[in-house]
PDB file of C-alpha atoms and ligand atoms in Angstrom:
ATOM      1  CA  MET A  15      33.216  83.142 -13.868  1.00  0.00           C
ATOM      2  CA  SER A  16      34.855  81.104 -11.031  1.00  0.00           C
ATOM      3  CA  GLU A  17      32.923  80.629  -7.761  1.00  0.00           C
ATOM      4  CA  ARG A  18      35.700  81.014  -4.738  1.00  0.00           C
ATOM      5  CA  VAL A  19      35.086  80.460  -1.358  1.00  0.00           C
ATOM      6  CA  ASN A  20      38.278  80.540   0.749  1.00  0.00           C
ATOM      7  CA  PHE A  21      38.810  79.571   4.152  1.00  0.00           C
ATOM      8  CA  HIS A  22      42.348  81.113   5.958  1.00  0.00           C
ATOM      9  CA  PHE A  23      43.719  79.921   8.982  1.00  0.00           C
ATOM     10  CA  GLU A  24      46.678  81.180  11.149  1.00  0.00           C
ATOM     11  CA  ILE A  25      48.573  77.841  12.554  1.00  0.00           C
ATOM     12  CA  ASP A  26      50.210  78.406  15.735  1.00  0.00           C
ATOM     13  CA  GLY A  27      53.524  76.930  15.871  1.00  0.00           C
ATOM     14  CA  GLU A  28      53.889  76.876  19.908  1.00  0.00           C
ATOM     15  CA  ASN A  29      50.814  74.550  20.439  1.00  0.00           C
ATOM     16  CA  PHE A  30      51.035  71.370  19.958  1.00  0.00           C
ATOM     17  CA  THR A  31      47.357  70.663  21.431  1.00  0.00           C
ATOM     18  CA  SER A  32      45.819  72.626  19.071  1.00  0.00           C
ATOM     19  CA  ALA A  33      48.045  71.338  16.023  1.00  0.00           C
ATOM     20  CA  GLY A  34      45.158  69.662  13.108  1.00  0.00           C
ATOM     21  CA  GLU A  35      42.785  71.672  14.700  1.00  0.00           C
ATOM     22  CA  ALA A  36      42.378  73.567  11.013  1.00  0.00           C
ATOM     23  CA  SER A  37      41.827  70.609   9.148  1.00  0.00           C
ATOM     24  CA  VAL A  38      39.423  68.981  11.655  1.00  0.00           C
ATOM     25  CA  ARG A  39      37.328  72.799  10.780  1.00  0.00           C
ATOM     26  CA  ILE A  40      38.020  72.310   6.941  1.00  0.00           C
ATOM     27  CA  LYS A  41      36.614  68.498   7.058  1.00  0.00           C
ATOM     28  CA  LYS A  42      33.614  70.164   9.109  1.00  0.00           C
ATOM     29  CA  HIS A  43      32.932  72.506   5.979  1.00  0.00           C
ATOM     30  CA  LEU A  44      33.424  70.689   3.089  1.00  0.00           C
ATOM     31  CA  ARG A  45      31.142  68.177   4.762  1.00  0.00           C
ATOM     32  CA  ASP A  46      28.504  70.662   5.031  1.00  0.00           C
ATOM     33  CA  MET A  47      29.041  71.963   1.458  1.00  0.00           C
ATOM     34  CA  GLY A  48      28.397  68.581  -0.115  1.00  0.00           C
ATOM     35  CA  PHE A  49      31.790  66.995  -0.793  1.00  0.00           C
ATOM     36  CA  SER A  50      32.207  63.229  -0.967  1.00  0.00           C
ATOM     37  CA  PRO A  51      34.064  61.233   2.167  1.00  0.00           C
ATOM     38  CA  ASP A  52      36.685  60.457  -0.517  1.00  0.00           C
ATOM     39  CA  THR A  53      37.263  64.374  -1.462  1.00  0.00           C
ATOM     40  CA  ILE A  54      36.951  65.265   2.193  1.00  0.00           C
ATOM     41  CA  ARG A  55      39.732  62.625   2.936  1.00  0.00           C
ATOM     42  CA  ARG A  56      42.113  63.639   1.040  1.00  0.00           C
ATOM     43  CA  VAL A  57      41.781  67.451   1.360  1.00  0.00           C
ATOM     44  CA  SER A  58      41.968  66.832   5.283  1.00  0.00           C
ATOM     45  CA  VAL A  59      44.872  64.505   5.490  1.00  0.00           C
ATOM     46  CA  ALA A  60      47.194  66.600   3.008  1.00  0.00           C
ATOM     47  CA  MET A  61      46.277  69.661   4.775  1.00  0.00           C
ATOM     48  CA  TYR A  62      46.914  67.790   8.003  1.00  0.00           C
ATOM     49  CA  GLU A  63      50.506  66.772   7.553  1.00  0.00           C
ATOM     50  CA  GLY A  64      51.123  70.151   6.082  1.00  0.00           C
ATOM     51  CA  GLU A  65      49.717  71.748   9.393  1.00  0.00           C
ATOM     52  CA  ILE A  66      51.705  69.330  11.435  1.00  0.00           C
ATOM     53  CA  ASN A  67      54.965  70.023   9.327  1.00  0.00           C
ATOM     54  CA  MET A  68      54.538  73.888   9.725  1.00  0.00           C
ATOM     55  CA  VAL A  69      53.969  73.160  13.223  1.00  0.00           C
ATOM     56  CA  ILE A  70      57.302  70.723  14.140  1.00  0.00           C
ATOM     57  CA  HIS A  71      59.348  72.262  11.199  1.00  0.00           C
ATOM     58  CA  ALA A  72      58.562  75.895  10.854  1.00  0.00           C
ATOM     59  CA  ASN A  73      57.279  77.569  13.665  1.00  0.00           C
ATOM     60  CA  GLY A  74      53.764  77.896  12.450  1.00  0.00           C
ATOM     61  CA  GLY A  75      52.293  79.688   9.591  1.00  0.00           C
ATOM     62  CA  SER A  76      48.990  80.096   7.676  1.00  0.00           C
ATOM     63  CA  ALA A  77      46.832  77.856   5.463  1.00  0.00           C
ATOM     64  CA  ASP A  78      44.565  79.410   2.873  1.00  0.00           C
ATOM     65  CA  VAL A  79      41.448  76.677   1.557  1.00  0.00           C
ATOM     66  CA  ASP A  80      40.348  77.920  -1.583  1.00  0.00           C
ATOM     67  CA  VAL A  81      37.104  76.109  -2.783  1.00  0.00           C
ATOM     68  CA  TYR A  82      35.844  75.981  -6.564  1.00  0.00           C
ATOM     69  CA  VAL A  83      33.564  73.766  -7.863  1.00  0.00           C
ATOM     70  CA  ASP A  84      35.769  71.516  -9.511  1.00  0.00           C
ATOM     71  CA  ARG A  85      38.757  71.421  -7.676  1.00  0.00           C
ATOM     72  CA  ILE A  86      40.041  72.607  -3.845  1.00  0.00           C
ATOM     73  CA  GLU A  87      42.894  74.551  -3.502  1.00  0.00           C
ATOM     74  CA  ILE A  88      45.245  74.310  -0.376  1.00  0.00           C
ATOM     75  CA  THR A  89      48.021  76.777   0.215  1.00  0.00           C
ATOM     76  CA  LEU A  90      50.527  76.265   3.205  1.00  0.00           C
ATOM     77  CA  ALA A  91      52.839  79.248   3.900  1.00  0.00           C
ATOM     78  CA  ASP A  92      55.567  79.586   6.752  1.00  0.00           C
ATOM     79  CA  LYS A  93      58.505  81.816   7.340  1.00  0.00           C
ATOM     80  CA  GLY A  94      60.482  78.929   8.615  1.00  0.00           C
ATOM     81  CA  PRO A  95      63.992  77.851   8.136  1.00  0.00           C
ATOM     82  CA  GLY A  96      63.271  76.491   4.688  1.00  0.00           C
ATOM     83  CA  ILE A  97      64.125  73.256   2.780  1.00  0.00           C
ATOM     84  CA  SER A  98      67.361  72.493   1.510  1.00  0.00           C
ATOM     85  CA  ASN A  99      66.857  69.264  -0.854  1.00  0.00           C
ATOM     86  CA  ILE A 100      63.354  69.291  -1.446  1.00  0.00           C
ATOM     87  CA  GLU A 101      63.713  65.658  -3.189  1.00  0.00           C
ATOM     88  CA  LEU A 102      65.528  64.156  -0.219  1.00  0.00           C
ATOM     89  CA  ALA A 103      62.170  65.625   2.515  1.00  0.00           C
ATOM     90  CA  MET A 104      60.144  63.861  -0.515  1.00  0.00           C
ATOM     91  CA  GLN A 105      61.459  60.772   0.140  1.00  0.00           C
ATOM     92  CA  GLU A 106      59.437  58.085   2.498  1.00  0.00           C
ATOM     93  CA  GLY A 107      61.126  57.452   6.148  1.00  0.00           C
ATOM     94  CA  TYR A 108      63.012  61.068   5.751  1.00  0.00           C
ATOM     95  CA  SER A 109      62.624  62.996   8.658  1.00  0.00           C
ATOM     96  CA  THR A 110      64.767  65.817  10.489  1.00  0.00           C
ATOM     97  CA  ALA A 111      61.989  65.479  13.759  1.00  0.00           C
ATOM     98  CA  PRO A 112      63.940  65.661  17.060  1.00  0.00           C
ATOM     99  CA  ASP A 113      63.177  62.839  19.395  1.00  0.00           C
ATOM    100  CA  ASN A 114      60.590  64.524  21.435  1.00  0.00           C
ATOM    101  CA  ILE A 115      58.407  64.914  18.481  1.00  0.00           C
ATOM    102  CA  ARG A 116      58.527  61.449  17.310  1.00  0.00           C
ATOM    103  CA  SER A 117      57.673  60.280  21.140  1.00  0.00           C
ATOM    104  CA  LEU A 118      54.159  61.840  20.008  1.00  0.00           C
ATOM    105  CA  GLY A 119      54.043  59.307  17.137  1.00  0.00           C
ATOM    106  CA  PHE A 120      55.050  62.512  14.822  1.00  0.00           C
ATOM    107  CA  GLY A 121      58.684  61.987  12.702  1.00  0.00           C
ATOM    108  CA  ALA A 122      57.926  58.863  10.578  1.00  0.00           C
ATOM    109  CA  GLY A 123      58.647  61.223   7.326  1.00  0.00           C
ATOM    110  CA  MET A 124      55.872  60.156   5.665  1.00  0.00           C
ATOM    111  CA  GLY A 125      54.150  63.664   5.676  1.00  0.00           C
ATOM    112  CA  LEU A 126      55.411  65.293   2.506  1.00  0.00           C
ATOM    113  CA  PRO A 127      54.901  61.769   0.665  1.00  0.00           C
ATOM    114  CA  ASN A 128      51.159  61.799   1.995  1.00  0.00           C
ATOM    115  CA  MET A 129      50.558  65.426   0.782  1.00  0.00           C
ATOM    116  CA  LYS A 130      51.558  63.940  -2.975  1.00  0.00           C
ATOM    117  CA  ARG A 131      49.634  60.549  -3.007  1.00  0.00           C
ATOM    118  CA  TYR A 132      46.006  62.709  -1.525  1.00  0.00           C
ATOM    119  CA  THR A 133      46.504  65.390  -3.973  1.00  0.00           C
ATOM    120  CA  ASP A 134      46.410  65.480  -7.812  1.00  0.00           C
ATOM    121  CA  ASN A 135      49.376  68.242  -7.496  1.00  0.00           C
ATOM    122  CA  MET A 136      51.647  69.439  -5.489  1.00  0.00           C
ATOM    123  CA  LYS A 137      54.371  72.010  -6.194  1.00  0.00           C
ATOM    124  CA  ILE A 138      56.788  73.053  -3.227  1.00  0.00           C
ATOM    125  CA  GLU A 139      58.703  76.426  -3.155  1.00  0.00           C
ATOM    126  CA  SER A 140      61.136  76.702  -0.678  1.00  0.00           C
ATOM    127  CA  GLU A 141      64.049  79.311   0.376  1.00  0.00           C
ATOM    128  CA  VAL A 142      66.517  78.324   3.384  1.00  0.00           C
ATOM    129  CA  GLY A 143      66.441  80.725   5.855  1.00  0.00           C
ATOM    130  CA  LYS A 144      63.442  82.497   4.346  1.00  0.00           C
ATOM    131  CA  GLY A 145      60.215  80.084   4.083  1.00  0.00           C
ATOM    132  CA  THR A 146      58.446  77.207   2.443  1.00  0.00           C
ATOM    133  CA  THR A 147      55.164  77.503   0.402  1.00  0.00           C
ATOM    134  CA  ILE A 148      53.343  74.453  -0.403  1.00  0.00           C
ATOM    135  CA  TYR A 149      50.487  74.447  -3.374  1.00  0.00           C
ATOM    136  CA  MET A 150      48.270  71.553  -3.614  1.00  0.00           C
ATOM    137  CA  THR A 151      45.705  70.873  -5.885  1.00  0.00           C
ATOM    138  CA  VAL A 152      42.974  68.352  -5.058  1.00  0.00           C
ATOM    139  CA  ASN A 153      40.525  67.641  -8.244  1.00  0.00           C
ATOM    140  CA  VAL A 154      36.602  67.149  -7.365  1.00  0.00           C
TER     141      VAL A 154
ATOM    142  CA  MET B   1      29.310  45.365  14.157  1.00  0.00           C
ATOM    143  CA  THR B   2      28.699  48.363  15.857  1.00  0.00           C
ATOM    144  CA  VAL B   3      31.658  50.452  17.945  1.00  0.00           C
ATOM    145  CA  LYS B   4      29.190  49.656  21.151  1.00  0.00           C
ATOM    146  CA  GLU B   5      28.750  46.156  20.399  1.00  0.00           C
ATOM    147  CA  LEU B   6      32.429  45.765  19.661  1.00  0.00           C
ATOM    148  CA  ALA B   7      33.185  47.595  22.563  1.00  0.00           C
ATOM    149  CA  SER B   8      31.186  44.455  24.735  1.00  0.00           C
ATOM    150  CA  ALA B   9      32.273  42.053  22.836  1.00  0.00           C
ATOM    151  CA  LEU B  10      36.078  42.757  23.553  1.00  0.00           C
ATOM    152  CA  ASP B  11      35.325  43.689  27.217  1.00  0.00           C
ATOM    153  CA  CYS B  12      36.840  47.388  26.719  1.00  0.00           C
ATOM    154  CA  LYS B  13      36.534  50.298  28.858  1.00  0.00           C
ATOM    155  CA  ILE B  14      34.759  53.165  27.505  1.00  0.00           C
ATOM    156  CA  ALA B  15      36.610  56.363  27.446  1.00  0.00           C
ATOM    157  CA  CYS B  16      34.336  58.191  25.658  1.00  0.00           C
ATOM    158  CA  MET B  17      31.698  56.786  22.799  1.00  0.00           C
ATOM    159  CA  PRO B  18      30.071  59.939  21.230  1.00  0.00           C
ATOM    160  CA  ASP B  19      29.667  57.800  18.108  1.00  0.00           C
ATOM    161  CA  GLU B  20      28.339  54.371  19.263  1.00  0.00           C
ATOM    162  CA  SER B  21      26.324  53.583  16.432  1.00  0.00           C
ATOM    163  CA  ARG B  22      29.027  53.822  13.794  1.00  0.00           C
ATOM    164  CA  GLU B  23      29.323  50.493  12.427  1.00  0.00           C
ATOM    165  CA  ILE B  24      33.056  48.923  11.961  1.00  0.00           C
ATOM    166  CA  THR B  25      34.420  47.574   8.877  1.00  0.00           C
ATOM    167  CA  GLY B  26      38.012  46.921   9.215  1.00  0.00           C
ATOM    168  CA  GLY B  27      41.121  47.390  11.524  1.00  0.00           C
ATOM    169  CA  TYR B  28      44.494  48.915  11.675  1.00  0.00           C
ATOM    170  CA  ALA B  29      47.143  49.009  13.629  1.00  0.00           C
ATOM    171  CA  GLY B  30      49.884  52.023  14.178  1.00  0.00           C
ATOM    172  CA  ASP B  31      51.348  54.050  16.538  1.00  0.00           C
ATOM    173  CA  LEU B  32      53.264  56.486  13.628  1.00  0.00           C
ATOM    174  CA  LEU B  33      50.300  59.233  12.930  1.00  0.00           C
ATOM    175  CA  SER B  34      51.297  59.514   9.284  1.00  0.00           C
ATOM    176  CA  TRP B  35      51.536  56.017   8.928  1.00  0.00           C
ATOM    177  CA  VAL B  36      47.860  55.648   9.980  1.00  0.00           C
ATOM    178  CA  MET B  37      46.632  58.726   8.378  1.00  0.00           C
ATOM    179  CA  GLY B  38      48.043  57.407   5.303  1.00  0.00           C
ATOM    180  CA  ARG B  39      47.154  53.766   5.272  1.00  0.00           C
ATOM    181  CA  ALA B  40      44.036  53.433   7.656  1.00  0.00           C
ATOM    182  CA  SER B  41      40.739  53.290   6.027  1.00  0.00           C
ATOM    183  CA  SER B  42      37.448  54.913   6.813  1.00  0.00           C
ATOM    184  CA  GLY B  43      35.418  52.731   8.989  1.00  0.00           C
ATOM    185  CA  ASP B  44      38.619  50.657  10.868  1.00  0.00           C
ATOM    186  CA  ALA B  45      39.229  50.172  14.472  1.00  0.00           C
ATOM    187  CA  TRP B  46      42.721  52.020  15.219  1.00  0.00           C
ATOM    188  CA  VAL B  47      44.649  50.180  17.579  1.00  0.00           C
ATOM    189  CA  THR B  48      47.398  52.661  19.113  1.00  0.00           C
ATOM    190  CA  ILE B  49      49.433  52.626  22.274  1.00  0.00           C
ATOM    191  CA  MET B  50      49.617  56.390  21.624  1.00  0.00           C
ATOM    192  CA  SER B  51      47.583  58.694  24.050  1.00  0.00           C
ATOM    193  CA  ASN B  52      47.889  62.085  23.328  1.00  0.00           C
ATOM    194  CA  ILE B  53      45.636  64.897  22.015  1.00  0.00           C
ATOM    195  CA  ASN B  54      47.001  64.270  18.441  1.00  0.00           C
ATOM    196  CA  ILE B  55      45.103  60.463  17.983  1.00  0.00           C
ATOM    197  CA  VAL B  56      41.918  62.835  18.031  1.00  0.00           C
ATOM    198  CA  ALA B  57      42.574  64.547  14.928  1.00  0.00           C
ATOM    199  CA  VAL B  58      44.087  61.653  13.176  1.00  0.00           C
ATOM    200  CA  ALA B  59      41.113  59.834  13.882  1.00  0.00           C
ATOM    201  CA  SER B  60      38.357  62.241  12.876  1.00  0.00           C
ATOM    202  CA  LEU B  61      40.733  63.153   9.453  1.00  0.00           C
ATOM    203  CA  ALA B  62      41.084  59.277   8.650  1.00  0.00           C
ATOM    204  CA  ASP B  63      37.370  58.728   9.856  1.00  0.00           C
ATOM    205  CA  THR B  64      38.161  55.629  11.539  1.00  0.00           C
ATOM    206  CA  ALA B  65      35.115  54.152  13.334  1.00  0.00           C
ATOM    207  CA  CYS B  66      37.148  54.385  16.996  1.00  0.00           C
ATOM    208  CA  ILE B  67      40.381  54.159  18.461  1.00  0.00           C
ATOM    209  CA  ILE B  68      41.070  51.595  20.711  1.00  0.00           C
ATOM    210  CA  LEU B  69      44.089  51.971  23.134  1.00  0.00           C
ATOM    211  CA  SER B  70      45.858  48.734  24.172  1.00  0.00           C
ATOM    212  CA  GLU B  71      47.944  47.486  26.867  1.00  0.00           C
ATOM    213  CA  GLY B  72      46.185  49.168  29.294  1.00  0.00           C
ATOM    214  CA  VAL B  73      46.769  52.674  28.023  1.00  0.00           C
ATOM    215  CA  ILE B  74      44.542  55.437  28.906  1.00  0.00           C
ATOM    216  CA  PRO B  75      44.180  58.878  27.174  1.00  0.00           C
ATOM    217  CA  ASP B  76      46.266  61.877  28.513  1.00  0.00           C
ATOM    218  CA  ASP B  77      44.368  64.988  29.827  1.00  0.00           C
ATOM    219  CA  GLY B  78      41.792  66.733  27.506  1.00  0.00           C
ATOM    220  CA  VAL B  79      42.024  63.974  25.172  1.00  0.00           C
ATOM    221  CA  VAL B  80      38.251  62.798  26.012  1.00  0.00           C
ATOM    222  CA  GLU B  81      36.892  66.312  26.436  1.00  0.00           C
ATOM    223  CA  LYS B  82      38.155  66.967  23.007  1.00  0.00           C
ATOM    224  CA  ALA B  83      37.320  63.377  21.341  1.00  0.00           C
ATOM    225  CA  THR B  84      33.998  63.877  22.837  1.00  0.00           C
ATOM    226  CA  GLU B  85      33.743  67.246  20.930  1.00  0.00           C
ATOM    227  CA  VAL B  86      34.824  66.182  17.910  1.00  0.00           C
ATOM    228  CA  GLY B  87      32.770  62.727  17.938  1.00  0.00           C
ATOM    229  CA  VAL B  88      35.748  60.371  18.159  1.00  0.00           C
ATOM    230  CA  ASN B  89      34.936  57.129  19.749  1.00  0.00           C
ATOM    231  CA  ILE B  90      37.814  56.131  22.427  1.00  0.00           C
ATOM    232  CA  LEU B  91      37.866  52.314  24.151  1.00  0.00           C
ATOM    233  CA  MET B  92      40.578  51.060  26.232  1.00  0.00           C
ATOM    234  CA  SER B  93      41.941  47.524  26.318  1.00  0.00           C
ATOM    235  CA  GLN B  94      43.712  45.244  28.573  1.00  0.00           C
ATOM    236  CA  LEU B  95      44.866  43.068  26.099  1.00  0.00           C
ATOM    237  CA  ASP B  96      48.286  43.569  24.173  1.00  0.00           C
ATOM    238  CA  THR B  97      47.934  45.063  20.578  1.00  0.00           C
ATOM    239  CA  TYR B  98      48.399  41.652  18.604  1.00  0.00           C
ATOM    240  CA  ALA B  99      45.890  39.838  20.731  1.00  0.00           C
ATOM    241  CA  LEU B 100      43.281  42.877  20.445  1.00  0.00           C
ATOM    242  CA  CYS B 101      44.245  42.832  16.779  1.00  0.00           C
ATOM    243  CA  ALA B 102      43.516  38.835  16.609  1.00  0.00           C
ATOM    244  CA  SER B 103      40.217  39.180  18.397  1.00  0.00           C
ATOM    245  CA  ILE B 104      39.104  42.068  16.633  1.00  0.00           C
ATOM    246  CA  PHE B 105      39.691  39.923  13.742  1.00  0.00           C
ATOM    247  CA  LYS B 106      37.571  37.089  14.613  1.00  0.00           C
ATOM    248  CA  LEU B 107      34.624  39.172  15.467  1.00  0.00           C
ATOM    249  CA  ILE B 108      34.482  41.817  12.194  1.00  0.00           C
TER     250      ILE B 108
HETATM  251  N1  LIG C  27      57.593  73.681   5.991  1.00  0.00           N
HETATM  252  C1  LIG C  27      58.681  72.947   6.472  1.00  0.00           C
HETATM  253  N2  LIG C  27      59.561  73.687   6.811  1.00  0.00           N
HETATM  254  C2  LIG C  27      60.816  73.386   6.744  1.00  0.00           C
HETATM  255  N3  LIG C  27      61.127  72.053   6.346  1.00  0.00           N
HETATM  256  C3  LIG C  27      60.193  70.943   6.212  1.00  0.00           C
HETATM  257  C4  LIG C  27      58.812  71.415   6.164  1.00  0.00           C
HETATM  258  N4  LIG C  27      58.316  70.234   5.554  1.00  0.00           N
HETATM  259  C5  LIG C  27      58.692  69.409   5.735  1.00  0.00           C
HETATM  260  N5  LIG C  27      60.239  70.054   6.491  1.00  0.00           N
HETATM  261  C6  LIG C  27      61.262  69.045   6.114  1.00  0.00           C
HETATM  262  O1  LIG C  27      61.180  67.550   5.541  1.00  0.00           O
HETATM  263  C7  LIG C  27      61.245  66.601   5.906  1.00  0.00           C
HETATM  264  C8  LIG C  27      60.112  65.638   5.933  1.00  0.00           C
HETATM  265  O2  LIG C  27      59.040  66.093   5.983  1.00  0.00           O
HETATM  266  P1  LIG C  27      57.702  64.866   6.248  1.00  0.00           P
HETATM  267  O3  LIG C  27      57.662  63.581   5.439  1.00  0.00           O
HETATM  268  O4  LIG C  27      56.734  65.830   6.602  1.00  0.00           O
HETATM  269  O5  LIG C  27      58.381  63.886   7.684  1.00  0.00           O
HETATM  270  P2  LIG C  27      58.551  64.613   9.228  1.00  0.00           P
HETATM  271  O6  LIG C  27      57.580  65.371   9.089  1.00  0.00           O
HETATM  272  O7  LIG C  27      57.534  63.102   9.588  1.00  0.00           O
HETATM  273  O8  LIG C  27      59.712  64.808   9.384  1.00  0.00           O
HETATM  274  C9  LIG C  27      61.006  67.092   7.641  1.00  0.00           C
HETATM  275  O9  LIG C  27      61.562  66.384   8.380  1.00  0.00           O
HETATM  276  C10 LIG C  27      61.829  68.603   7.398  1.00  0.00           C
HETATM  277  O10 LIG C  27      63.395  68.292   7.612  1.00  0.00           O
HETATM  278 MG1  LIG C  28      55.752  65.542   8.850  1.00  0.00          MG
END
């Protein structure tokens, strides 16, 4: 018996102006569903970082948020270049973002570390040349 | 102190204030969005010189009480519309970031 509500988003890799919109929508949904501000913040921050990464580094992808009674699962999947050294990518401050992206305030190299910090569980599956899928769970 | 009260105490210009009675409980300054996302607290007045559209999502998701653009920075096109739509307050100050933060610190 597992009640589940799914929210699915396609993340546009071209559009910097709408980057983060899926996360803002999820925040609203979770608030309507009565989750605590802390849970909502953790889910939406982790998802935002993942969403931005797909826009900056992978030319877009998809995001799925599965809401259960006791947890929220976030799955981010892209067909981008993949991450060759995940351990390195996870380090605070490591970033391959180009200068034009940095000038917008991105590329601090804090995205993946934030995702880890704000969730209870995070798993990265990535293959160079094929893409990246990130699974995150926030326990309620 | 509410955002509206802070705006008047600091003599800020108002870009948009869709949630004027929001209570300010702290402050954070920074221009790197992931730092702000990870470190700012809910209810903070967020001081930045970043003026692009992405600050709206960051403020909304980090649940800050308002954005205050320092150093006379004004928001890019489309930012005010988006912020109004999602309920994010944006103020503007002529003060530099240091002076602005010091003033906020004294007020709250
Ligand atoms: N979805 C992705 N596809 C390919 N590379 C990625 C992806 N997400 C992250 N990376 C790589 O990991 C690095 C660190 O990511 P992150 O911590 O979010 O920092 P930032 O996005 O600020 O560069 C990125 O600079 C990039 O090289
Ligand atoms: Mg990132």
